[in-house]
mmCIF file of C-alpha atoms in Angstrom:
data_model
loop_
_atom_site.group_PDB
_atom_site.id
_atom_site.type_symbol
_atom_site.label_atom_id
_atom_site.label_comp_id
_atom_site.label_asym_id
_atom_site.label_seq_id
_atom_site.Cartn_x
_atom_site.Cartn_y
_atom_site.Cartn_z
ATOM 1 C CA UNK A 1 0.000 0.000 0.000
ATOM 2 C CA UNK A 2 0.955 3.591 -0.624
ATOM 3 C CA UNK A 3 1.732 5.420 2.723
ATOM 4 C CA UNK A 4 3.639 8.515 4.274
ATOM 5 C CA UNK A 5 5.135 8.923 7.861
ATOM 6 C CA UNK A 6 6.479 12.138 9.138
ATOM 7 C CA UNK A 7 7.741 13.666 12.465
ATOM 8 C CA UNK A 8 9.784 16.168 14.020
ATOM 9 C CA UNK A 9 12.882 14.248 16.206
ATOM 10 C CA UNK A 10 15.597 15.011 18.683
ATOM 11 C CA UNK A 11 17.999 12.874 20.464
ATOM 12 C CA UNK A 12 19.491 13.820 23.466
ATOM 13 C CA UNK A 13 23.134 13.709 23.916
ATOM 14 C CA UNK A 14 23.514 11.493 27.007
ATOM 15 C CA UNK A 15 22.258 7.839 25.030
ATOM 16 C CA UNK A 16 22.720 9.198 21.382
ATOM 17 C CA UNK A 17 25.957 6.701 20.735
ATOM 18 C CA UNK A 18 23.407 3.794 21.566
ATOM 19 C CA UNK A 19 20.565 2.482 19.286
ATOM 20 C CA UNK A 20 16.979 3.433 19.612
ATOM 21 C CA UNK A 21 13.847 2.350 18.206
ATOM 22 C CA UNK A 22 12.006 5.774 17.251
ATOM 23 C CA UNK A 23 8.572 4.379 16.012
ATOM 24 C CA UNK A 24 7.159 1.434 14.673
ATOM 25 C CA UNK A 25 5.237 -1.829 13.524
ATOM 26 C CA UNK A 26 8.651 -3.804 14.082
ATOM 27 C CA UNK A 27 8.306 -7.168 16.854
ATOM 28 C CA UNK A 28 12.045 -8.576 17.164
ATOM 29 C CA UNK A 29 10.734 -12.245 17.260
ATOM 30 C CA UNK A 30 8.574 -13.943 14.531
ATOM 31 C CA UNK A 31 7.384 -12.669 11.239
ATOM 32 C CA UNK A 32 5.755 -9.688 12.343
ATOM 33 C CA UNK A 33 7.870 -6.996 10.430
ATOM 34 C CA UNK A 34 6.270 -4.471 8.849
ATOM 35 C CA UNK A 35 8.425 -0.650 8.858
ATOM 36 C CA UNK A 36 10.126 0.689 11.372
ATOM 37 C CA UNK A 37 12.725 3.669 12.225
ATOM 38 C CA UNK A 38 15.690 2.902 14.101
ATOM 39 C CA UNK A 39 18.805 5.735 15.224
ATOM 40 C CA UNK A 40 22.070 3.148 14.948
ATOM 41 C CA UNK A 41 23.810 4.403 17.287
ATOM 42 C CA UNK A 42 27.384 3.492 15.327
ATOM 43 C CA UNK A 43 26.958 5.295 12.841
ATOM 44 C CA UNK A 44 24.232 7.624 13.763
ATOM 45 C CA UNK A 45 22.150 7.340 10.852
ATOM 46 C CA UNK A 46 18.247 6.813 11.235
ATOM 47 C CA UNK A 47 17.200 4.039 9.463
ATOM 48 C CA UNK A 48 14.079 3.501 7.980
ATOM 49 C CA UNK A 49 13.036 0.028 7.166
ATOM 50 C CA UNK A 50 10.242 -2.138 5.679
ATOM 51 C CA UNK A 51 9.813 -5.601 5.225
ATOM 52 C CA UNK A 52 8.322 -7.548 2.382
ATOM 53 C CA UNK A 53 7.556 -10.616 4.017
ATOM 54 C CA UNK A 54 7.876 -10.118 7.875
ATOM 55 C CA UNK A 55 10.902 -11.441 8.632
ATOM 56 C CA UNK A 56 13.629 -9.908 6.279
ATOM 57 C CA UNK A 57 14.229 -6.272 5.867
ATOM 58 C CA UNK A 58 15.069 -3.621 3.096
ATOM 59 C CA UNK A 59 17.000 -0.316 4.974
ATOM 60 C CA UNK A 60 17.028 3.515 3.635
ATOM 61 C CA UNK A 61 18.913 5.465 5.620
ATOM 62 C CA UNK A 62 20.107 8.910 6.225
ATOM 63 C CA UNK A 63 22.927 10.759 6.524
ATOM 64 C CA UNK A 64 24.920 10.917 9.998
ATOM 65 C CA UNK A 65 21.999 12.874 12.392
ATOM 66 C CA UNK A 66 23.867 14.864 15.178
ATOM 67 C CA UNK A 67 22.610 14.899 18.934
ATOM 68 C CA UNK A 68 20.537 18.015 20.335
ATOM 69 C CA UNK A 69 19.493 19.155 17.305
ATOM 70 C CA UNK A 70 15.601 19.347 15.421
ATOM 71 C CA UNK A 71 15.291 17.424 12.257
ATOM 72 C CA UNK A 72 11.923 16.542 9.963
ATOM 73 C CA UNK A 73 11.508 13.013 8.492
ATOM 74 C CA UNK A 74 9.524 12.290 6.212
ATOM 75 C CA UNK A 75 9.789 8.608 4.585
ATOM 76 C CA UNK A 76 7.509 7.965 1.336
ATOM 77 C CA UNK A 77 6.643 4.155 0.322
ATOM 78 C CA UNK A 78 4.963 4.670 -3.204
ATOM 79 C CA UNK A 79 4.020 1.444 -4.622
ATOM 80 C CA UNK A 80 2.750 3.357 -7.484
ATOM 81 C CA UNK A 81 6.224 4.644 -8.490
ATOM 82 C CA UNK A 82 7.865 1.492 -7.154
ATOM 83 C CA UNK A 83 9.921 3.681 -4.952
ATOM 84 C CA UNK A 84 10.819 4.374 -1.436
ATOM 85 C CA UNK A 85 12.496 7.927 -0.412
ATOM 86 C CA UNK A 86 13.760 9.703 2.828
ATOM 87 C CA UNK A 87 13.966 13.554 3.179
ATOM 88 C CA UNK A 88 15.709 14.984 6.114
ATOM 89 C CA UNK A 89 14.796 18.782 6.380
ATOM 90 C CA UNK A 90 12.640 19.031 3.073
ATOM 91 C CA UNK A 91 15.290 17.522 1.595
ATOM 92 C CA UNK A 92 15.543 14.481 -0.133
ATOM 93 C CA UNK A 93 18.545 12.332 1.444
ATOM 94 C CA UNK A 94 17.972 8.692 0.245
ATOM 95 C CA UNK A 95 15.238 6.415 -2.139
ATOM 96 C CA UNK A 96 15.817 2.982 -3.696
ATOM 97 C CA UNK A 97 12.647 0.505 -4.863
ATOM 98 C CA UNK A 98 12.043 -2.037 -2.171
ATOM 99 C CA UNK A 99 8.668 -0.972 -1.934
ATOM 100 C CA UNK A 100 7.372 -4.251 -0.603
ATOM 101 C CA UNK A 101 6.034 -4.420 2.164
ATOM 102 C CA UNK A 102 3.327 -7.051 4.733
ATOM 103 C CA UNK A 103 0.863 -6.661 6.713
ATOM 104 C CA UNK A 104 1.537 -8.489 10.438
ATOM 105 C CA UNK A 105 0.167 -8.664 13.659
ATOM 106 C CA UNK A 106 2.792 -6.736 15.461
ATOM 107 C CA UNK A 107 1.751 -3.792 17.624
ATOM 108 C CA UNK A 108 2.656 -0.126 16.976
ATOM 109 C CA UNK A 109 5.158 1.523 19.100
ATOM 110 C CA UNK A 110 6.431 4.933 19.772
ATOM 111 C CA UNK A 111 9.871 4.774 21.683
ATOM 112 C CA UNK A 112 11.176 1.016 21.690
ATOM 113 C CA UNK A 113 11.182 -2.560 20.637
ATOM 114 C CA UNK A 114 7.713 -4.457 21.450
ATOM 115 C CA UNK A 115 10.291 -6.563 23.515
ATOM 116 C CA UNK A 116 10.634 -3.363 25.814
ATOM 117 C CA UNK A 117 14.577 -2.798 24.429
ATOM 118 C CA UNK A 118 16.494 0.091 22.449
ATOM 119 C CA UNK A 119 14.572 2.967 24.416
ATOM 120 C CA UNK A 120 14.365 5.992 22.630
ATOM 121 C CA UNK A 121 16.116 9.211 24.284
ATOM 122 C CA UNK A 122 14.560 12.094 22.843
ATOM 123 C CA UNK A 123 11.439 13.964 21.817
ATOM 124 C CA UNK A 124 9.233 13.405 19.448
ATOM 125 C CA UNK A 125 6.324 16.041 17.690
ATOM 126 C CA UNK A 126 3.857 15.895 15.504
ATOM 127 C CA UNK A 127 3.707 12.047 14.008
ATOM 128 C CA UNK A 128 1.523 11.638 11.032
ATOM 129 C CA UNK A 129 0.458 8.623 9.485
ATOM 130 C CA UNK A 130 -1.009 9.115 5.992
ATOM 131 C CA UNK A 131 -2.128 6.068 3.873
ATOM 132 C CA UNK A 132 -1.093 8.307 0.649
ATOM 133 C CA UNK A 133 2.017 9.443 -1.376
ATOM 134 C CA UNK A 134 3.213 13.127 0.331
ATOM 135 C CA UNK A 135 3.067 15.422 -2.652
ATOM 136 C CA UNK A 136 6.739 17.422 -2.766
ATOM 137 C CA UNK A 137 4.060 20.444 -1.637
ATOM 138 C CA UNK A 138 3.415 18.321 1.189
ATOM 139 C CA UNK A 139 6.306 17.547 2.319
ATOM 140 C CA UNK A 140 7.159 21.453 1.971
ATOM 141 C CA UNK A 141 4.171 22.203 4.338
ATOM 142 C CA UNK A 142 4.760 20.197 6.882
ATOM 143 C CA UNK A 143 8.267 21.423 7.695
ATOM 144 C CA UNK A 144 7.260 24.771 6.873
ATOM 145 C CA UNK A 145 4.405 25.107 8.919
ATOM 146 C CA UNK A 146 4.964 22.978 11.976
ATOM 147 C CA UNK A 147 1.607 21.878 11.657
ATOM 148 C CA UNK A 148 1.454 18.119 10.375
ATOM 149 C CA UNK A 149 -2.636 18.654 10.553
ATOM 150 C CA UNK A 150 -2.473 20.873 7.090
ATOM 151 C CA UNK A 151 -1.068 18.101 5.322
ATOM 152 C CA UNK A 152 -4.850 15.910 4.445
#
């Protein structure tokens, strides 16, 4: 299916070298994978991932992210194009075309692993699901604005 997620996210310093599950439909065990984002702590990149069948995983990524600081994610899965992409401040940072993607039974979560692990040290605003492609317009509004509500 065709769907959008954005946010605004900050890590804080003191756990920023560690990983940390920011948001997701991701269980650890079984084939309940669906997408996920996930700050790797060694490299610092967030990773956005999907899975086509629940248990294996296709990764976009950003560039290194740097603690104490704002950023706005967006991540686009457009199985109309056959294409995923990433943009980082209204930017466009990464896309590739695993655009498959299952439907489990895994629970959503905001802030960790369903397994209670990889705690997320931050803040996190305005988190939009949209079961749509983001126009580029879109995308421009919602880290223009700071209001994900004028993006319908």
């Amino acid at each position: 299916i065709n769907f959008s997620i954005g946010f605004w996210i900050y890590f804080n310093s003191a756990q920023f070298s560690n990983n940390q599950v920011v948001a997701g439909i991701w269980n650890t065990s079984g084939s309940n994978r669906e997408w996920l984002f996930r700050l790797t702590g060694s490299s610092s990149k967030l990773v956005f991932r999907t899975s086509p069948d629940g248990a294996t995983q296709n990764n976009l990524s950003t560039g290194a992210l740097s603690a104490d600081t704002w950023y706005n994610i967006v991540a686009i899965h457009d199985v109309s194009s056959g294409a995923r992409r990433l943009y980082v401040n209204n930017s466009q940072v990464a896309t590739d075309s695993n655009t498959g993607t299952t439907t489990g039974d895994g629970d959503f979560v905001i802030g960790c692993y369903q397994n209670q692990t990889q705690f997320f040290d931050g803040r996190i605003d305005e988190f939009n699901l949209w079961h749509k492609v983001l126009s580029a317009s879109d995308i421009s509004s919602f880290y223009n604005s700071g209001d994900g509500t004028q993006v319908k």
